Tab-separated table of C-alpha atoms in Angstrom:
chain	number	residue	atom	x	y	z
A	69	UNK	CA	92.715	241.978	51.014
A	70	UNK	CA	90.334	241.757	48.070
A	71	UNK	CA	87.140	239.752	47.918
A	72	UNK	CA	87.325	237.754	44.699
A	73	UNK	CA	84.003	235.976	45.065
A	74	UNK	CA	81.244	235.603	47.631
A	75	UNK	CA	78.859	232.743	46.963
A	76	UNK	CA	75.979	231.275	48.907
A	77	UNK	CA	75.762	227.562	48.169
A	78	UNK	CA	72.199	226.353	48.596
A	79	UNK	CA	71.299	223.408	50.777
A	80	UNK	CA	72.218	220.163	48.921
A	81	UNK	CA	74.005	222.023	46.091
A	82	UNK	CA	77.545	221.599	44.691
A	83	UNK	CA	80.216	224.271	44.301
A	84	UNK	CA	83.661	224.490	42.759
A	85	UNK	CA	86.370	227.074	42.190
A	86	UNK	CA	90.070	227.414	41.506
A	87	UNK	CA	92.082	229.129	44.221
A	88	UNK	CA	95.332	230.720	43.099
A	89	UNK	CA	98.365	230.243	45.327
A	90	UNK	CA	98.078	232.510	48.367
A	91	UNK	CA	94.330	233.058	48.054
A	92	UNK	CA	92.061	231.966	50.892
A	93	UNK	CA	88.656	230.317	50.951
A	94	UNK	CA	86.389	230.918	53.936
A	95	UNK	CA	83.635	228.347	54.408
A	96	UNK	CA	80.924	229.741	56.681
A	97	UNK	CA	78.372	227.434	58.297
A	98	UNK	CA	75.320	229.692	58.011
A	99	UNK	CA	72.697	227.491	59.691
A	100	UNK	CA	74.975	225.446	61.961
A	101	UNK	CA	75.940	221.757	61.810
A	102	UNK	CA	75.982	221.648	58.024
A	103	UNK	CA	78.488	219.085	56.743
A	104	UNK	CA	80.507	220.424	53.799
A	105	UNK	CA	81.988	217.554	51.794
A	106	UNK	CA	85.216	218.744	50.234
A	107	UNK	CA	87.813	217.517	47.737
A	108	UNK	CA	90.790	219.395	46.324
A	109	UNK	CA	93.255	218.899	43.487
A	110	UNK	CA	96.461	220.449	42.205
A	111	UNK	CA	94.915	222.645	39.485
A	112	UNK	CA	97.919	222.092	37.202
A	113	UNK	CA	97.660	218.281	37.443
A	114	UNK	CA	94.444	216.897	38.895
A	115	UNK	CA	95.994	213.420	39.234
A	116	UNK	CA	97.627	215.020	42.271
A	117	UNK	CA	94.708	215.200	44.649
A	118	UNK	CA	93.771	215.303	48.303
A	119	UNK	CA	94.697	212.158	50.198
A	120	UNK	CA	92.967	211.589	53.507
A	121	UNK	CA	95.506	208.885	54.362
A	122	UNK	CA	98.593	210.979	53.640
A	123	UNK	CA	97.081	213.942	55.467
A	124	UNK	CA	96.195	211.822	58.519
A	125	UNK	CA	99.600	210.102	58.614
A	126	UNK	CA	101.504	213.387	58.246
A	127	UNK	CA	99.697	215.088	61.144
A	128	UNK	CA	99.220	211.855	63.145
A	129	UNK	CA	95.640	212.793	63.937
A	130	UNK	CA	92.290	212.090	62.292
A	131	UNK	CA	90.805	215.532	63.038
A	132	UNK	CA	91.492	218.735	61.113
A	133	UNK	CA	91.773	222.154	62.758
A	134	UNK	CA	93.919	225.303	62.653
A	135	UNK	CA	97.374	224.401	61.357
A	136	UNK	CA	96.302	221.227	59.575
A	137	UNK	CA	97.720	220.812	56.073
A	138	UNK	CA	95.690	219.021	53.401
A	139	UNK	CA	98.154	216.985	51.345
A	140	UNK	CA	98.213	215.069	48.079
A	141	UNK	CA	98.939	211.348	47.909
A	142	UNK	CA	102.551	212.347	47.238
A	143	UNK	CA	102.618	214.430	50.433
A	144	UNK	CA	102.614	217.868	48.781
A	145	UNK	CA	100.647	220.600	50.582
A	146	UNK	CA	97.498	221.812	48.822
A	147	UNK	CA	95.733	223.868	51.495
A	148	UNK	CA	96.451	224.956	55.066
A	149	UNK	CA	93.752	225.584	57.664
A	150	UNK	CA	94.689	229.097	58.817
A	151	UNK	CA	91.603	229.792	60.913
A	152	UNK	CA	88.966	227.541	62.495
A	153	UNK	CA	86.289	228.703	64.910
A	154	UNK	CA	84.671	225.235	65.075
A	155	UNK	CA	87.676	223.193	66.258
A	156	UNK	CA	87.224	219.782	64.719
A	157	UNK	CA	86.538	218.439	61.246
A	158	UNK	CA	86.311	214.912	59.837
A	159	UNK	CA	88.767	213.075	57.572
A	160	UNK	CA	87.581	209.467	57.726
A	161	UNK	CA	83.824	209.319	57.027
A	162	UNK	CA	83.962	210.116	53.311
A	163	UNK	CA	80.954	211.126	51.262
A	164	UNK	CA	77.427	209.798	51.295
A	165	UNK	CA	76.441	208.017	48.114
A	166	UNK	CA	73.202	206.455	46.931
A	167	UNK	CA	75.037	203.136	47.186
A	168	UNK	CA	76.469	203.511	50.699
A	169	UNK	CA	73.148	204.910	51.903
A	170	UNK	CA	71.567	201.611	50.851
A	171	UNK	CA	73.876	199.921	53.371
A	172	UNK	CA	73.551	202.441	56.177
A	173	UNK	CA	69.815	203.002	56.122
A	174	UNK	CA	68.197	200.562	53.695
A	175	UNK	CA	67.266	200.380	50.010
A	176	UNK	CA	64.483	202.945	50.418
A	177	UNK	CA	67.123	205.707	50.653
A	178	UNK	CA	68.619	204.935	47.233
A	179	UNK	CA	66.644	207.688	45.491
A	180	UNK	CA	67.614	210.391	47.942
A	181	UNK	CA	70.195	213.082	47.188
A	182	UNK	CA	73.828	212.169	47.891
A	183	UNK	CA	77.231	213.871	47.854
A	184	UNK	CA	78.820	211.567	45.298
A	185	UNK	CA	76.187	212.692	42.783
A	186	UNK	CA	77.164	216.312	43.445
A	187	UNK	CA	80.874	215.475	43.106
A	188	UNK	CA	80.279	213.653	39.794
A	189	UNK	CA	78.189	216.471	38.313
A	190	UNK	CA	80.406	219.327	39.475
A	191	UNK	CA	83.648	217.419	38.834
A	192	UNK	CA	82.617	216.720	35.235
A	193	UNK	CA	82.804	220.471	34.570
A	194	UNK	CA	86.548	220.226	35.234
A	195	UNK	CA	87.150	216.948	33.415
A	196	UNK	CA	87.105	214.900	36.605
A	197	UNK	CA	85.382	211.524	36.738
A	198	UNK	CA	84.669	208.745	39.128
A	199	UNK	CA	88.345	207.717	39.312
A	200	UNK	CA	89.108	211.133	40.790
A	201	UNK	CA	86.753	210.729	43.762
A	202	UNK	CA	88.527	209.574	46.909
A	203	UNK	CA	87.967	209.801	50.663
A	204	UNK	CA	87.153	213.469	51.334
A	205	UNK	CA	87.157	216.080	54.075
A	206	UNK	CA	83.881	216.796	55.851
A	207	UNK	CA	84.059	220.291	57.282
A	208	UNK	CA	81.935	220.688	60.443
A	209	UNK	CA	81.165	216.952	60.623
A	210	UNK	CA	81.921	215.214	63.918
A	211	UNK	CA	83.156	211.607	63.638
A	212	UNK	CA	84.732	210.442	66.902
A	213	UNK	CA	86.431	207.064	67.298
A	214	UNK	CA	85.764	205.255	70.581
A	215	UNK	CA	88.567	203.317	72.263
A	216	UNK	CA	87.132	200.011	70.973
A	217	UNK	CA	87.208	201.335	67.390
A	218	UNK	CA	83.519	202.146	67.104
A	219	UNK	CA	83.091	205.242	64.988
A	220	UNK	CA	80.170	207.135	63.580
A	221	UNK	CA	78.736	210.479	62.619
A	222	UNK	CA	77.278	212.066	65.747
A	223	UNK	CA	75.672	215.404	66.563
A	224	UNK	CA	77.737	218.283	65.266
A	225	UNK	CA	79.733	220.723	67.353
A	226	UNK	CA	79.226	223.557	64.897
A	227	UNK	CA	76.905	226.553	65.172
A	228	UNK	CA	75.589	229.305	62.905
A	229	UNK	CA	78.353	231.641	61.745
A	230	UNK	CA	81.311	229.409	62.503
A	231	UNK	CA	84.013	229.570	59.927
A	232	UNK	CA	86.992	227.671	58.570
A	233	UNK	CA	89.538	229.465	56.410
A	234	UNK	CA	91.894	227.696	53.993
A	235	UNK	CA	94.979	229.131	52.329
A	236	UNK	CA	96.025	227.727	48.948
A	237	UNK	CA	99.655	226.565	48.948
A	238	UNK	CA	99.590	226.170	45.165
A	239	UNK	CA	96.881	226.649	42.526
A	240	UNK	CA	94.109	224.394	43.819
A	241	UNK	CA	90.842	223.165	42.318
A	242	UNK	CA	88.224	222.877	45.053
A	243	UNK	CA	85.165	220.640	44.705
A	244	UNK	CA	82.337	220.835	47.245
A	245	UNK	CA	79.098	219.033	47.940
A	246	UNK	CA	77.023	220.881	50.504
A	247	UNK	CA	75.828	217.623	51.972
A	248	UNK	CA	72.172	216.728	51.311
A	249	UNK	CA	72.128	214.000	53.984
A	250	UNK	CA	68.834	213.720	55.877
A	251	UNK	CA	69.429	210.379	57.589
A	252	UNK	CA	72.174	211.218	60.070
A	253	UNK	CA	73.061	214.043	62.456
A	254	UNK	CA	75.836	215.537	60.284
A	255	UNK	CA	73.544	218.436	59.459
A	256	UNK	CA	70.872	218.018	62.079
A	257	UNK	CA	68.756	216.017	59.572
A	258	UNK	CA	68.102	219.316	57.784
A	259	UNK	CA	70.552	220.569	55.119
A	260	UNK	CA	71.188	224.327	55.200
A	261	UNK	CA	73.152	226.724	52.939
A	262	UNK	CA	76.804	227.666	53.406
A	263	UNK	CA	78.739	230.724	52.252
A	264	UNK	CA	82.020	230.622	50.344
A	265	UNK	CA	84.214	233.710	50.299
A	266	UNK	CA	87.419	233.749	48.263
A	267	UNK	CA	89.886	236.484	49.127
A	268	UNK	CA	93.281	237.412	47.739
A	269	UNK	CA	95.537	240.311	46.954
A	270	UNK	CA	97.622	240.197	50.114
A	271	UNK	CA	96.678	241.048	53.663
B	466	UNK	CA	137.749	185.268	27.081
B	467	UNK	CA	134.801	185.008	29.439
B	468	UNK	CA	132.268	182.206	29.147
B	469	UNK	CA	129.597	184.765	28.153
B	470	UNK	CA	131.533	186.332	25.264
B	471	UNK	CA	129.682	184.210	22.693
B	472	UNK	CA	125.945	183.700	22.189
B	473	UNK	CA	126.382	180.007	22.997
B	474	UNK	CA	128.206	180.747	26.221
B	475	UNK	CA	125.762	183.481	27.233
B	476	UNK	CA	122.852	181.105	26.547
B	477	UNK	CA	124.415	178.379	28.682
B	478	UNK	CA	125.126	180.880	31.454
B	479	UNK	CA	121.546	182.137	31.464
B	480	UNK	CA	120.029	178.662	31.387
B	481	UNK	CA	122.265	177.450	34.211
B	482	UNK	CA	120.586	179.972	36.527
B	483	UNK	CA	117.205	178.221	36.404
B	484	UNK	CA	116.244	176.317	39.501
B	485	UNK	CA	117.826	178.838	41.870
B	486	UNK	CA	115.849	179.077	45.089
B	487	UNK	CA	115.752	182.367	46.997
B	488	UNK	CA	113.849	183.480	50.062
B	489	UNK	CA	111.457	185.706	48.116
B	490	UNK	CA	110.007	184.205	44.951
B	491	UNK	CA	106.783	182.702	43.633
B	492	UNK	CA	106.153	178.988	43.198
B	493	UNK	CA	104.893	178.316	39.674
B	494	UNK	CA	102.663	176.446	39.410
B	495	UNK	CA	101.416	177.386	42.872
B	496	UNK	CA	100.610	173.728	43.612
B	497	UNK	CA	104.367	173.053	43.900
B	498	UNK	CA	104.616	175.158	47.078
B	499	UNK	CA	106.933	173.058	49.272
B	500	UNK	CA	105.536	173.373	52.788
B	501	UNK	CA	101.794	174.139	52.812
B	502	UNK	CA	100.600	174.994	56.336
B	503	UNK	CA	97.553	173.323	57.937
B	504	UNK	CA	94.390	174.397	56.166
B	505	UNK	CA	96.109	174.764	52.802
B	506	UNK	CA	95.544	172.115	50.118
B	507	UNK	CA	98.401	172.337	47.596
B	508	UNK	CA	96.144	171.033	44.832
B	509	UNK	CA	93.876	174.054	45.349
B	510	UNK	CA	96.644	176.674	45.440
B	511	UNK	CA	96.381	179.358	42.774
B	512	UNK	CA	99.009	181.769	44.145
B	513	UNK	CA	102.001	180.921	46.324
B	514	UNK	CA	104.698	183.487	46.824
B	515	UNK	CA	106.989	185.063	49.373
B	516	UNK	CA	107.169	188.824	48.834
B	517	UNK	CA	110.432	190.427	49.926
B	518	UNK	CA	110.424	193.356	52.325
B	519	UNK	CA	110.231	196.344	49.980
B	520	UNK	CA	108.629	194.225	47.260
B	521	UNK	CA	105.213	194.127	45.622
B	522	UNK	CA	102.980	191.610	43.922
B	523	UNK	CA	99.597	191.451	42.212
B	524	UNK	CA	97.125	188.888	40.916
B	525	UNK	CA	93.625	188.564	39.525
B	526	UNK	CA	91.650	186.189	41.754
B	527	UNK	CA	88.363	184.434	41.071
B	528	UNK	CA	85.399	185.074	43.339
B	529	UNK	CA	85.517	182.635	46.219
B	530	UNK	CA	89.309	182.502	46.640
B	531	UNK	CA	90.863	182.336	50.115
B	532	UNK	CA	93.849	184.682	50.323
B	533	UNK	CA	96.109	183.916	53.286
B	534	UNK	CA	98.669	186.571	54.159
B	535	UNK	CA	101.347	185.631	56.694
B	536	UNK	CA	103.803	187.881	58.477
B	537	UNK	CA	106.707	185.411	58.262
B	538	UNK	CA	109.255	187.107	60.534
B	539	UNK	CA	107.169	189.670	62.371
B	540	UNK	CA	107.791	192.853	60.418
B	541	UNK	CA	105.780	192.466	57.239
B	542	UNK	CA	103.288	195.200	56.366
B	543	UNK	CA	100.857	194.181	53.642
B	544	UNK	CA	99.449	197.315	52.023
B	545	UNK	CA	96.440	196.160	50.018
B	546	UNK	CA	94.158	197.447	47.272
B	547	UNK	CA	91.238	195.641	45.661
B	548	UNK	CA	89.345	196.275	42.418
B	549	UNK	CA	86.423	194.470	40.795
B	550	UNK	CA	88.352	192.629	38.054
B	551	UNK	CA	85.413	192.832	35.635
B	552	UNK	CA	85.089	196.621	35.988
B	553	UNK	CA	88.126	198.126	37.730
B	554	UNK	CA	86.430	201.503	38.139
B	555	UNK	CA	84.721	199.781	41.064
B	556	UNK	CA	87.309	199.648	43.833
B	557	UNK	CA	87.959	199.487	47.545
B	558	UNK	CA	86.419	202.407	49.442
B	559	UNK	CA	88.095	202.715	52.824
B	560	UNK	CA	85.797	205.519	54.030
B	561	UNK	CA	82.697	203.442	53.318
B	562	UNK	CA	84.331	200.357	54.845
B	563	UNK	CA	84.877	202.047	58.221
B	564	UNK	CA	81.798	204.296	58.206
B	565	UNK	CA	79.213	201.769	57.052
B	566	UNK	CA	80.383	199.134	59.559
B	567	UNK	CA	80.793	201.658	62.405
B	568	UNK	CA	84.330	200.410	63.012
B	569	UNK	CA	87.722	202.038	62.450
B	570	UNK	CA	89.657	198.783	62.812
B	571	UNK	CA	90.037	195.752	60.572
B	572	UNK	CA	89.335	192.308	61.962
B	573	UNK	CA	87.322	189.136	61.592
B	574	UNK	CA	84.003	189.448	59.737
B	575	UNK	CA	84.810	192.926	58.433
B	576	UNK	CA	83.675	193.328	54.828
B	577	UNK	CA	86.003	195.246	52.518
B	578	UNK	CA	83.468	197.375	50.663
B	579	UNK	CA	83.575	198.810	47.167
B	580	UNK	CA	82.325	202.274	46.234
B	581	UNK	CA	79.261	200.539	44.761
B	582	UNK	CA	78.163	199.204	48.166
B	583	UNK	CA	79.254	195.666	47.381
B	584	UNK	CA	81.673	193.301	49.108
B	585	UNK	CA	85.006	192.854	47.332
B	586	UNK	CA	86.374	190.582	50.075
B	587	UNK	CA	85.833	189.652	53.703
B	588	UNK	CA	88.266	189.129	56.554
B	589	UNK	CA	87.587	185.492	57.437
B	590	UNK	CA	90.191	184.936	60.151
B	591	UNK	CA	92.634	187.262	61.860
B	592	UNK	CA	95.426	186.079	64.169
B	593	UNK	CA	97.120	189.475	64.275
B	594	UNK	CA	94.680	192.216	65.230
B	595	UNK	CA	97.345	194.803	64.298
B	596	UNK	CA	96.142	196.550	61.168
B	597	UNK	CA	95.380	200.026	59.872
B	598	UNK	CA	92.672	201.512	57.664
B	599	UNK	CA	93.456	205.208	58.185
B	600	UNK	CA	97.050	206.074	57.261
B	601	UNK	CA	97.295	204.541	53.793
B	602	UNK	CA	100.766	203.788	52.514
B	603	UNK	CA	104.093	205.613	52.288
B	604	UNK	CA	105.116	208.233	49.724
B	605	UNK	CA	108.232	208.651	47.599
B	606	UNK	CA	109.094	211.995	49.206
B	607	UNK	CA	108.284	210.798	52.725
B	608	UNK	CA	110.566	207.776	52.405
B	609	UNK	CA	113.273	209.917	50.794
B	610	UNK	CA	113.195	212.231	53.815
B	611	UNK	CA	113.107	209.421	56.371
B	612	UNK	CA	115.348	206.796	54.814
B	613	UNK	CA	117.224	208.647	52.072
B	614	UNK	CA	115.364	207.050	49.152
B	615	UNK	CA	111.719	206.344	48.278
B	616	UNK	CA	112.167	205.273	44.669
B	617	UNK	CA	110.782	201.884	43.606
B	618	UNK	CA	114.176	200.401	42.680
B	619	UNK	CA	115.955	201.778	45.735
B	620	UNK	CA	116.585	200.269	49.166
B	621	UNK	CA	113.514	201.815	50.845
B	622	UNK	CA	110.730	201.910	48.240
B	623	UNK	CA	107.469	203.646	49.051
B	624	UNK	CA	104.080	201.986	48.848
B	625	UNK	CA	102.810	204.637	46.452
B	626	UNK	CA	105.624	203.914	43.992
B	627	UNK	CA	105.045	200.150	44.162
B	628	UNK	CA	101.248	200.466	43.866
B	629	UNK	CA	101.798	202.661	40.797
B	630	UNK	CA	103.848	199.866	39.178
B	631	UNK	CA	101.449	197.097	40.201
B	632	UNK	CA	98.457	199.117	38.957
B	633	UNK	CA	100.159	199.835	35.622
B	634	UNK	CA	100.390	196.097	34.961
B	635	UNK	CA	96.589	196.006	35.033
B	636	UNK	CA	96.154	199.076	32.816
B	637	UNK	CA	95.437	201.295	35.817
B	638	UNK	CA	96.986	204.706	36.501
B	639	UNK	CA	97.602	206.748	39.673
B	640	UNK	CA	94.049	208.160	39.321
B	641	UNK	CA	92.822	204.616	39.964
B	642	UNK	CA	94.605	204.350	43.323
B	643	UNK	CA	92.412	205.206	46.330
B	644	UNK	CA	93.571	205.053	49.974
B	645	UNK	CA	94.752	201.535	50.866
B	646	UNK	CA	94.542	199.209	53.863
B	647	UNK	CA	97.552	197.776	55.679
B	648	UNK	CA	97.823	194.503	57.564
B	649	UNK	CA	100.291	193.455	60.312
B	650	UNK	CA	101.308	196.875	61.633
B	651	UNK	CA	98.748	198.461	63.946
B	652	UNK	CA	97.593	202.004	64.604
B	653	UNK	CA	95.350	203.026	67.511
B	654	UNK	CA	93.155	206.131	67.547
B	655	UNK	CA	93.271	208.013	70.843
B	656	UNK	CA	90.344	209.960	72.285
B	657	UNK	CA	91.720	213.257	70.942
B	658	UNK	CA	92.049	211.805	67.437
B	659	UNK	CA	95.798	211.316	67.777
B	660	UNK	CA	97.357	208.168	66.384
B	661	UNK	CA	99.589	205.692	68.192
B	662	UNK	CA	101.650	203.168	66.245
B	663	UNK	CA	101.226	199.779	67.942
B	664	UNK	CA	103.511	197.666	65.748
B	665	UNK	CA	103.146	194.003	64.886
B	666	UNK	CA	101.717	190.972	66.653
B	667	UNK	CA	104.880	188.987	65.992
B	668	UNK	CA	106.151	186.362	63.597
B	669	UNK	CA	103.917	183.764	62.013
B	670	UNK	CA	100.573	185.555	62.288
B	671	UNK	CA	98.132	185.171	59.410
B	672	UNK	CA	95.094	186.939	58.043
B	673	UNK	CA	92.740	185.141	55.673
B	674	UNK	CA	90.595	187.118	53.241
B	675	UNK	CA	87.944	185.641	50.941
B	676	UNK	CA	87.165	187.324	47.634
B	677	UNK	CA	83.453	187.866	47.083
B	678	UNK	CA	83.835	189.361	43.596
B	679	UNK	CA	86.479	188.630	40.951
B	680	UNK	CA	89.272	190.850	42.208
B	681	UNK	CA	92.464	192.548	41.115
B	682	UNK	CA	94.666	192.365	44.225
B	683	UNK	CA	97.616	194.740	44.590
B	684	UNK	CA	100.007	194.236	47.522
B	685	UNK	CA	102.998	196.364	48.530
B	686	UNK	CA	105.085	195.022	51.432
B	687	UNK	CA	106.654	198.236	52.750
B	688	UNK	CA	107.264	199.925	56.096
B	689	UNK	CA	104.161	201.573	57.569
B	690	UNK	CA	104.192	205.388	57.288
B	691	UNK	CA	103.982	205.742	61.090
B	692	UNK	CA	106.673	203.142	61.853
B	693	UNK	CA	108.946	205.103	64.198
B	694	UNK	CA	112.086	203.052	63.665
B	695	UNK	CA	114.874	205.034	62.012
B	696	UNK	CA	115.784	202.155	59.704
B	697	UNK	CA	113.475	200.927	56.953
B	698	UNK	CA	112.226	197.770	58.648
B	699	UNK	CA	110.099	195.296	56.705
B	700	UNK	CA	110.442	191.525	56.466
B	701	UNK	CA	108.993	188.939	54.057
B	702	UNK	CA	105.266	188.452	53.493
B	703	UNK	CA	103.855	185.080	52.486
B	704	UNK	CA	100.927	184.982	50.081
B	705	UNK	CA	99.040	181.720	49.658
B	706	UNK	CA	95.708	181.719	47.822
B	707	UNK	CA	93.535	178.663	47.294
B	708	UNK	CA	90.295	177.969	45.492
B	709	UNK	CA	87.345	177.976	47.872
B	710	UNK	CA	83.694	179.015	47.844
B	711	UNK	CA	82.192	182.465	48.289
B	712	UNK	CA	80.110	183.351	51.344
B	713	UNK	CA	76.549	182.147	51.561
B	714	UNK	CA	73.678	183.618	53.569
B	715	UNK	CA	74.681	181.133	56.311
B	716	UNK	CA	78.254	182.431	56.591
B	717	UNK	CA	79.036	184.449	59.717
B	718	UNK	CA	80.379	187.326	57.604
B	719	UNK	CA	77.020	187.644	55.832
B	720	UNK	CA	75.150	188.310	59.070
B	721	UNK	CA	77.937	190.093	60.979
B	722	UNK	CA	75.915	193.319	60.912
B	723	UNK	CA	72.759	194.621	59.219
B	724	UNK	CA	75.023	196.774	57.033
B	725	UNK	CA	77.191	193.807	55.982
B	726	UNK	CA	74.070	191.802	55.205
B	727	UNK	CA	72.798	194.497	52.854
B	728	UNK	CA	76.250	194.679	51.225
B	729	UNK	CA	76.159	190.917	50.565
B	730	UNK	CA	72.593	191.247	49.248
B	731	UNK	CA	73.736	194.032	46.906
B	732	UNK	CA	76.606	191.797	45.746
B	733	UNK	CA	74.281	188.857	45.115
B	734	UNK	CA	71.903	191.163	43.215
B	735	UNK	CA	74.753	192.303	40.954
B	736	UNK	CA	76.025	188.762	40.349
B	737	UNK	CA	72.520	187.502	39.633
B	738	UNK	CA	71.923	190.180	37.021
B	739	UNK	CA	75.274	189.381	35.369
B	740	UNK	CA	74.477	185.688	35.281
B	741	UNK	CA	77.322	184.877	37.654
B	742	UNK	CA	75.290	183.550	40.583
């Protein structure tokens, strides 16, 4: 196993990389309860991209954990969760945006940092635009659904040092916003850095 | 010699087909719809159509249009996407719709939110209560595996394939297609995050949406991806849309939640700046 890259992504910052088929990406929650907003694309054709709906329908569960497969809208596997020391990750909450924050918290939050801004800036480096942003994965974020349908972001179940490891099933472009949210418990109201380690070269 | 071996005969043959009435077809003009249900004024109809099981349809609707979807025989599944017709890069955002309103299920007074924190449409009335905002629609490969064919012209077309066609007729490509909603086939989320398919509420149930922005509406009437039945089971969907008026600050949808209220205020702000309200 060879370490291809080892990157600390600062609190609130974006990150992106291309994983070659068979390589793995470890996402390490350094400070605990840091939501990591995450999108992925078939690197050979970015119109084929992560679909929360297809992923949820295929596994018949809204939570991601070891064994979950992130799929495109066509159903093709992009990434498999091969290791998860946290146990539950969110598929339905999507990313914070300046616009949605105006609804959730009020107009005064419109000038705060938001994940969609990170996705737009980092995605532009790869030729991706607003049309390419869809409902995303939130690693380490806890979004339960009550039996009456009430859902929401609640206190995290993550802790410092917990890790999720993803194996690329094809060449995959990964786009990350290390969530800057300070209005909800997804990162304990205090964004912290995360570490990204890409490994390859066999076991 | 057949009757269609000459241009004159072929022309007569083609023209003789007009006036045929089938189960699934639009009424044009919509005001000629033969049996408007209570609450529908034929003179106000702008869209009247029965969509076959496995079919799709699409329309651009003015702001303030009431869109009534009816599950005619009890096994329709109306997969739906909405775009702001004036700027189609603004589109339905399912994640924001469920997250902002703290509710995973669709029902009365739920606002269908765009990615710009505005209201594309609201659910005005809901007789069904069996809907889904989480699983999206079916895929070509998934339907091919389950039913033997997922292609759009086949016997068990997928929602993705039909949305791709409907979107293309508005200049939109697969990159413009976000996760969709589906009406009339329910899914329940269990405590462990698992999903249970709850099926339909039966024949004759309707859902009425009201557009709050000018909207491109795409509808695919296809089997839900979690439908456990081995056969591709989907029956006709009725679509009746009539001119009406958009919500006002007095409407129950406007004040359904503090979040919905801010979404309507954002919408009014946008329309005011554009000179549309």
